[in-house]
Structure formats: C-alpha cells, structure tokens
mmCIF file of C-alpha atoms and ligand atoms in Angstrom:
data_model
loop_
_atom_site.group_PDB
_atom_site.id
_atom_site.type_symbol
_atom_site.label_atom_id
_atom_site.label_comp_id
_atom_site.label_asym_id
_atom_site.label_seq_id
_atom_site.Cartn_x
_atom_site.Cartn_y
_atom_site.Cartn_z
ATOM 1 C CA MET R 1 0.000 0.000 0.000
ATOM 2 C CA GLU R 2 1.082 3.584 -0.662
ATOM 3 C CA GLN R 3 3.166 5.358 1.969
ATOM 4 C CA THR R 4 4.072 8.993 2.632
ATOM 5 C CA PHE R 5 6.540 10.849 4.803
ATOM 6 C CA ILE R 6 4.977 13.390 7.162
ATOM 7 C CA MET R 7 6.989 15.654 9.462
ATOM 8 C CA ILE R 8 5.637 17.912 12.204
ATOM 9 C CA LYS R 9 8.040 20.859 12.019
ATOM 10 C CA PRO R 10 9.643 22.463 15.124
ATOM 11 C CA ASP R 11 6.853 25.061 15.447
ATOM 12 C CA GLY R 12 4.216 22.312 15.487
ATOM 13 C CA VAL R 13 6.087 20.457 18.234
ATOM 14 C CA GLN R 14 6.710 23.618 20.307
ATOM 15 C CA ARG R 15 3.059 24.661 19.989
ATOM 16 C CA GLY R 16 1.739 21.332 21.248
ATOM 17 C CA LEU R 17 0.084 20.295 17.982
ATOM 18 C CA VAL R 18 1.547 16.781 17.818
ATOM 19 C CA GLY R 19 -1.481 14.964 19.229
ATOM 20 C CA GLU R 20 -3.928 16.984 17.138
ATOM 21 C CA ILE R 21 -2.022 16.315 13.905
ATOM 22 C CA ILE R 22 -1.533 12.598 14.544
ATOM 23 C CA GLY R 23 -5.229 12.390 15.426
ATOM 24 C CA ARG R 24 -6.270 13.816 12.073
ATOM 25 C CA PHE R 25 -4.317 11.184 10.128
ATOM 26 C CA GLU R 26 -5.480 8.399 12.456
ATOM 27 C CA LYS R 27 -9.142 9.395 12.297
ATOM 28 C CA LYS R 28 -9.019 9.599 8.509
ATOM 29 C CA GLY R 29 -8.174 5.891 8.542
ATOM 30 C CA PHE R 30 -4.491 5.945 7.616
ATOM 31 C CA THR R 31 -2.061 3.581 9.337
ATOM 32 C CA LEU R 32 0.962 4.814 11.307
ATOM 33 C CA LYS R 33 4.025 2.815 10.198
ATOM 34 C CA GLY R 34 6.902 4.925 11.570
ATOM 35 C CA LEU R 35 7.249 7.572 14.301
ATOM 36 C CA LYS R 36 10.117 9.347 16.049
ATOM 37 C CA LEU R 37 10.986 12.657 17.713
ATOM 38 C CA ILE R 38 14.308 13.815 16.305
ATOM 39 C CA THR R 39 16.422 16.972 16.046
ATOM 40 C CA VAL R 40 18.257 17.017 12.725
ATOM 41 C CA ASP R 41 21.473 18.849 11.885
ATOM 42 C CA ARG R 42 22.096 21.334 9.091
ATOM 43 C CA ALA R 43 23.524 18.804 6.611
ATOM 44 C CA PHE R 44 20.500 16.533 7.068
ATOM 45 C CA ALA R 45 17.991 19.386 6.654
ATOM 46 C CA GLU R 46 19.822 20.526 3.524
ATOM 47 C CA ARG R 47 19.558 17.004 2.115
ATOM 48 C CA HIS R 48 15.836 16.805 2.881
ATOM 49 C CA TYR R 49 15.174 20.128 1.130
ATOM 50 C CA ALA R 50 17.917 19.715 -1.551
ATOM 51 C CA ASP R 51 15.392 20.472 -4.333
ATOM 52 C CA LEU R 52 14.959 23.978 -2.903
ATOM 53 C CA SER R 53 18.664 24.836 -2.472
ATOM 54 C CA ALA R 54 18.533 27.600 -5.101
ATOM 55 C CA LYS R 55 15.560 29.370 -3.473
ATOM 56 C CA PRO R 56 16.142 32.664 -1.651
ATOM 57 C CA PHE R 57 14.360 31.302 1.447
ATOM 58 C CA PHE R 58 16.510 28.126 1.596
ATOM 59 C CA ASN R 59 18.804 29.212 4.459
ATOM 60 C CA GLY R 60 15.883 30.421 6.539
ATOM 61 C CA LEU R 61 14.039 27.174 5.841
ATOM 62 C CA VAL R 62 17.014 25.099 7.001
ATOM 63 C CA GLU R 63 17.411 27.250 10.153
ATOM 64 C CA TYR R 64 13.711 26.708 10.868
ATOM 65 C CA ILE R 65 13.865 22.925 10.474
ATOM 66 C CA ILE R 66 16.934 22.555 12.720
ATOM 67 C CA SER R 67 15.591 24.939 15.397
ATOM 68 C CA GLY R 68 14.100 22.163 17.535
ATOM 69 C CA PRO R 69 12.848 18.596 17.495
ATOM 70 C CA VAL R 70 10.520 17.429 14.723
ATOM 71 C CA VAL R 71 8.169 14.458 14.638
ATOM 72 C CA ALA R 72 9.024 12.242 11.664
ATOM 73 C CA MET R 73 6.330 9.811 10.556
ATOM 74 C CA VAL R 74 5.422 7.311 7.888
ATOM 75 C CA TRP R 75 1.713 6.972 7.137
ATOM 76 C CA GLU R 76 0.194 4.305 4.911
ATOM 77 C CA GLY R 77 -3.065 4.029 2.982
ATOM 78 C CA LYS R 78 -4.788 4.320 -0.374
ATOM 79 C CA ASN R 79 -3.770 7.634 -2.058
ATOM 80 C CA VAL R 80 -2.079 8.737 1.167
ATOM 81 C CA VAL R 81 0.397 11.031 -0.621
ATOM 82 C CA THR R 82 -2.264 13.153 -2.343
ATOM 83 C CA THR R 83 -4.809 12.925 0.458
ATOM 84 C CA GLY R 84 -2.125 13.709 3.028
ATOM 85 C CA ARG R 85 -1.303 16.916 1.142
ATOM 86 C CA LYS R 86 -5.020 17.805 1.174
ATOM 87 C CA ILE R 87 -5.213 17.247 4.936
ATOM 88 C CA ILE R 88 -2.126 19.488 5.319
ATOM 89 C CA GLY R 89 -3.402 22.276 3.049
ATOM 90 C CA ALA R 90 -1.700 24.760 0.703
ATOM 91 C CA THR R 91 1.954 25.678 1.314
ATOM 92 C CA ASN R 92 1.122 29.272 2.231
ATOM 93 C CA PRO R 93 -1.299 29.286 5.187
ATOM 94 C CA ALA R 94 -2.788 32.479 3.749
ATOM 95 C CA ASP R 95 -4.188 30.226 0.994
ATOM 96 C CA SER R 96 -4.880 27.065 3.047
ATOM 97 C CA ALA R 97 -8.556 26.261 3.450
ATOM 98 C CA PRO R 98 -10.057 26.186 6.938
ATOM 99 C CA GLY R 99 -10.269 22.555 8.010
ATOM 100 C CA THR R 100 -6.756 21.827 6.781
ATOM 101 C CA ILE R 101 -3.887 21.670 9.274
ATOM 102 C CA ARG R 102 -2.151 24.754 7.901
ATOM 103 C CA GLY R 103 -5.498 26.519 7.399
ATOM 104 C CA ASP R 104 -6.406 25.936 11.036
ATOM 105 C CA TYR R 105 -3.043 26.318 12.778
ATOM 106 C CA ALA R 106 -0.641 28.499 10.769
ATOM 107 C CA ILE R 107 -0.289 32.084 9.536
ATOM 108 C CA ASP R 108 3.182 32.470 7.946
ATOM 109 C CA ILE R 109 4.582 30.347 5.083
ATOM 110 C CA GLY R 110 7.877 30.075 6.973
ATOM 111 C CA ARG R 111 6.094 28.602 10.031
ATOM 112 C CA ASN R 112 3.634 26.252 8.359
ATOM 113 C CA VAL R 113 3.734 23.490 10.992
ATOM 114 C CA ILE R 114 3.993 20.365 8.842
ATOM 115 C CA HIS R 115 5.633 18.746 5.820
ATOM 116 C CA GLY R 116 4.189 16.081 3.538
ATOM 117 C CA SER R 117 5.818 14.338 0.568
ATOM 118 C CA ASP R 118 4.645 15.743 -2.762
ATOM 119 C CA ALA R 119 4.738 12.488 -4.813
ATOM 120 C CA VAL R 120 5.033 8.722 -4.376
ATOM 121 C CA GLU R 121 8.640 8.849 -5.621
ATOM 122 C CA SER R 122 9.718 11.637 -3.235
ATOM 123 C CA ALA R 123 7.928 9.793 -0.419
ATOM 124 C CA ARG R 124 10.145 6.766 -1.094
ATOM 125 C CA THR R 125 13.295 8.907 -1.048
ATOM 126 C CA GLU R 126 12.254 10.766 2.116
ATOM 127 C CA ILE R 127 11.265 7.586 4.000
ATOM 128 C CA ALA R 128 14.669 6.075 3.154
ATOM 129 C CA LEU R 129 16.415 9.275 4.314
ATOM 130 C CA TRP R 130 14.511 9.658 7.592
ATOM 131 C CA PHE R 131 14.057 5.981 8.487
ATOM 132 C CA PRO R 132 17.269 4.189 7.406
ATOM 133 C CA GLU R 133 16.594 1.736 10.260
ATOM 134 C CA GLY R 134 13.310 0.728 8.603
ATOM 135 C CA ILE R 135 9.711 1.038 9.755
ATOM 136 C CA ALA R 136 7.196 -1.100 11.603
ATOM 137 C CA GLU R 137 5.817 -4.239 9.944
ATOM 138 C CA TRP R 138 2.155 -4.390 10.865
ATOM 139 C CA SER R 139 -1.255 -4.000 9.276
ATOM 140 C CA SER R 140 -4.321 -2.642 11.004
ATOM 141 C CA SER R 141 -7.160 -5.056 11.776
ATOM 142 C CA LEU R 142 -9.537 -2.187 10.949
ATOM 143 C CA HIS R 143 -8.891 -2.449 7.182
ATOM 144 C CA PRO R 144 -12.225 -4.173 6.409
ATOM 145 C CA TRP R 145 -14.005 -1.252 8.122
ATOM 146 C CA ILE R 146 -12.064 1.350 6.149
ATOM 147 C CA TYR R 147 -11.673 -0.208 2.673
ATOM 148 C CA GLU R 148 -14.451 -1.874 0.626
HETATM 149 P P1 GTP K 1 6.728 20.946 2.494
HETATM 150 O O1 GTP K 1 5.651 19.954 2.758
HETATM 151 O O2 GTP K 1 7.352 21.526 3.729
HETATM 152 O O3 GTP K 1 7.747 20.410 1.502
HETATM 153 O O4 GTP K 1 5.970 22.185 1.818
HETATM 154 P P2 GTP K 1 5.356 22.255 0.356
HETATM 155 O O5 GTP K 1 5.646 20.994 -0.413
HETATM 156 O O6 GTP K 1 3.938 22.649 0.513
HETATM 157 O O7 GTP K 1 6.172 23.472 -0.276
HETATM 158 P P3 GTP K 1 7.657 23.450 -0.897
HETATM 159 O O8 GTP K 1 8.209 22.068 -0.932
HETATM 160 O O9 GTP K 1 7.610 24.234 -2.156
HETATM 161 O O10 GTP K 1 8.453 24.323 0.190
HETATM 162 C C1 GTP K 1 9.005 23.709 1.339
HETATM 163 C C2 GTP K 1 8.851 24.649 2.499
HETATM 164 O O11 GTP K 1 9.621 25.811 2.271
HETATM 165 C C3 GTP K 1 7.435 25.182 2.733
HETATM 166 O O12 GTP K 1 6.632 24.309 3.479
HETATM 167 C C4 GTP K 1 7.703 26.458 3.490
HETATM 168 O O13 GTP K 1 7.941 26.200 4.876
HETATM 169 C C5 GTP K 1 8.990 26.948 2.844
HETATM 170 N N1 GTP K 1 8.697 27.890 1.774
HETATM 171 C C6 GTP K 1 8.217 27.639 0.532
HETATM 172 N N2 GTP K 1 8.069 28.759 -0.170
HETATM 173 C C7 GTP K 1 8.475 29.762 0.649
HETATM 174 C C8 GTP K 1 8.587 31.170 0.506
HETATM 175 O O14 GTP K 1 8.256 31.750 -0.524
HETATM 176 N N3 GTP K 1 9.062 31.869 1.597
HETATM 177 C C9 GTP K 1 9.419 31.254 2.748
HETATM 178 N N4 GTP K 1 9.874 31.986 3.768
HETATM 179 N N5 GTP K 1 9.338 29.925 2.918
HETATM 180 C C10 GTP K 1 8.878 29.197 1.888
HETATM 181 MG MG1 MG K 2 7.542 20.176 -0.538
#
C-alpha cells in the first residue's frame, strides 16, 4: 500500500500540535508505520530540502527545520500522498482552506507546521532518508471497516 513521509516541524512540536495532527491522520483511517521525535542537523535538513537549495528562502528554511525537534512519521493508505497533502493544506497558510492543518493552525509560510511528501517517488526517497533503520511491519485489523 502507498506510503508517505509526514513531518511535524519544530513550530508544530513547540506549539503542542503533535497529538492533534496525529489524530487527524489516524481518524481519517491511515495507518501509522513509523514515528520518532528527532532533532536534525544542518547537513540533514539541507539534504531533505535539496530540491529547494537555489531558493532565496533556503537558508531560513534550514534554520527553521533545525531549530528544535521534529516528529518524523510514515503513514500508509490508499492515495495517502495526495490525500495527506489535502489534509495538510496549501503551502502558504494564507491560501490554506479552513479545516486543513495549515489553514487551522498556521499564519506564515515560513512557520507552516507540517511537511508532507509531494509524490510517491519523493515519499520513497524521504522515508529512506529519515528511516534508514526501517519502519514497523504491521497491518491494522480495521482495514475491512475502512476499505471496501
Ligand atoms: P513541504 O511539505 O514543507 O515540503 O511544503 P510544500 O511541499 O507545501 O512546499 P515546498 O516544498 O515548495 O516548500 C518547502 C517549504 O519551504 C514550505 O513548506 C515552506 O515552509 C517553505 N517555503 C516555501 N516557499 C516559501 C517562501 O516563498 N518563503 C518562505 N519563507 N518559505 C517558503
Ligand atoms: Mg515540498
């Protein structure tokens, strides 16, 4: 089944949004396959956001991500990459719909609380980067109540 990498950024952890965010993915019906609280260093953050290294906001973005612990997660389910991005909301919270995580809990684009992989391929790369030790092998017994 499809998997995605979701990260609660340092502002989300500091603001006490961890339980709320995990709850939204759980209640949707997705399955938690990996979870850890981790503070990453500059080189690691630069690798995670390597695609954005030419952007003017890159240094600020890296400073933001290394400013405190983040919650790194792997979530699994049908269309979880695309649906996860919908649950998260638009990149700029000024454009995120109410009901999305960023729409409900963020104001500035540089403090937008959460990251989600943007494609199945980048999810694979990000899961390998953040969980080199591997993730949990289990499947939820609720599947027949979630999938037809
Ligand atoms: P992520 O899930 O974090 O990857 O966000 P995204 O996929 O919605 O957006 P993108 O990958 O393009 O940008 C990564 C992150 O860089 C965003 O989540 C923002 O925190 C930050 N960012 C993107 N654009 C801007 C910008 O114009 N200004 C600032 N300050 N930060 C930006
Ligand atoms: Mg992105």
